[in-house]
Amino acid sequence: MSAIYMDNAATSFPKPEGVSSSMKTYMDEVGATINRSVYGAAQDAGLTTLLLREAAAKLFHFPEPATHVILTPGATASLNMVIKGLLKPGDHCIVSSMEHNAVMRPLLQLEGVSFDRIPCNAEGLLNPADVEPLIRPNTRLVIMAHGSNVCGAVQDAAAVGAICRRHGIPFVLDAAQTAGHIDIDFEGWGLSALAAPGHKGLLGPSGIGLLLLRDDFARLLDPLIAGGTGSASDSEYLPDYLPDRFESGTPNLPGIYGLEASLRFLQEQGIEKLHAHEMALCKRFLEGVKNIPGVNVCGPQGLNNRVGVISLDFVGQDNAEVAYRLETEFGILTRCGLHCAPSAHKTLGTFPRGTVRFAPGFSTTEAEVDAVLAAIAGVCQG
Ligand SMILES: Cc1ncc(COP(=O)(O)O)c(C=O)c1O
């Protein structure tokens, strides 16, 4: 029985050709770090890092120089850097009711910081008109999951961004489920920052992520980590220029080489083509599942306002047992449970039961989707 990987919302697999070989080349033939030395291998590492920053800036229509693309250990680290680097006691923050714990847990660690949740409907979608009434004089940040990791619902970031801009409030997008899936317009949507993991839709390795910072927003952030940057070594204070201010310590060079290769792949393929493939699979999946009694789709029922993250609730069955059967009897790899997003499940009405999540990827085929549908039908028959 060959496995069908349906867990791309957790992490993408397989990676495009070239990702692991680029990492291997770094490990076997380059080996040097950046910003410290000037010999050939160090220059190679420096150039690859620059190419990565430039590719990310281009991908997200980022108006700032590539220096403002900060390399982090992942989306969680990027979000912590924003939330804990910005908010102080007395501040107020606005989030959506669909947030991942990568936003909620750092926020709840901050004493004296209050927040409100923008309500979302039973499909996991917010109404931008609900944002303005939540704004208070001390609101310092609006931070929002662009795409839900539970049900794939995609929020209208442009509309929320326009409201934030009107009120002069920084707007930060958690693009963990949309980066690499949807064309994100950093400048057009008025973003102050964007957080993305390298290992999901960007198709790179785990252990590396991005934080794109608009210059005026970066000036408001206190760096969470301080240390050697290989620059301004005459001073014991952190430099005030980017990316160094937010990149203390030796970076994840194998990750940088891997992510640089995967962003090249994304650029060659084009986000639109990959998105069209994902949506075609999603359509096939949603249409097929509609005809299977005993299973409900949670979140957006159609193709509008969504990415290809599909959560199912198996009526009258234990969803964890269903996921186990899908794996052991059919070789289908899913994720079940609450997906680190309890508030999203409360919004969708699936708390504390959870759901079984299916997320096809760029290399998933129609035949694999059909096999998944047949397996779901089999599991629903008993
Ligand atoms: C919406 C959302 N935000 C943040 C994260 C955190 O990403 P990472 O675990 O790669 O740091 C995830 C990961 O599943 C996510 O789905």
mmCIF file with all atom_site columns, C-alpha atoms in Angstrom, residues 25 34 105 127 134 179 214 240 299 307 317 344 347 361:
data_model
loop_
_atom_site.group_PDB
_atom_site.id
_atom_site.type_symbol
_atom_site.label_atom_id
_atom_site.label_alt_id
_atom_site.label_comp_id
_atom_site.label_asym_id
_atom_site.label_entity_id
_atom_site.label_seq_id
_atom_site.pdbx_PDB_ins_code
_atom_site.Cartn_x
_atom_site.Cartn_y
_atom_site.Cartn_z
_atom_site.occupancy
_atom_site.B_iso_or_equiv
_atom_site.pdbx_formal_charge
_atom_site.auth_seq_id
_atom_site.auth_comp_id
_atom_site.auth_asym_id
_atom_site.auth_atom_id
_atom_site.pdbx_PDB_model_num
ATOM 1  C CA . THR A 1 25  ? 25.691  21.226 -1.633 1.00 0.00 ? 25  THR A CA 1
ATOM 2  C CA . ILE A 1 34  ? 27.472  34.773 6.423  1.00 0.00 ? 34  ILE A CA 1
ATOM 3  C CA . ARG A 1 105 ? -0.211  31.898 23.117 1.00 0.00 ? 105 ARG A CA 1
ATOM 4  C CA . ASN A 1 127 ? -16.815 40.614 7.903  1.00 0.00 ? 127 ASN A CA 1
ATOM 5  C CA . LEU A 1 134 ? -13.383 46.921 18.020 1.00 0.00 ? 134 LEU A CA 1
ATOM 6  C CA . ALA A 1 179 ? 2.239   32.091 1.444  1.00 0.00 ? 179 ALA A CA 1
ATOM 7  C CA . ARG A 1 214 ? 7.968   47.700 6.814  1.00 0.00 ? 214 ARG A CA 1
ATOM 8  C CA . ASP A 1 240 ? 19.893  49.643 14.494 1.00 0.00 ? 240 ASP A CA 1
ATOM 9  C CA . GLY A 1 299 ? -15.696 25.925 6.736  1.00 0.00 ? 299 GLY A CA 1
ATOM 10 C CA . VAL A 1 307 ? -7.208  27.515 0.040  1.00 0.00 ? 307 VAL A CA 1
ATOM 11 C CA . GLN A 1 317 ? -17.837 8.595  14.409 1.00 0.00 ? 317 GLN A CA 1
ATOM 12 C CA . ALA A 1 344 ? -11.203 28.344 15.243 1.00 0.00 ? 344 ALA A CA 1
ATOM 13 C CA . THR A 1 347 ? -16.105 29.288 15.641 1.00 0.00 ? 347 THR A CA 1
ATOM 14 C CA . GLY A 1 361 ? -0.048  19.727 -2.353 1.00 0.00 ? 361 GLY A CA 1
#
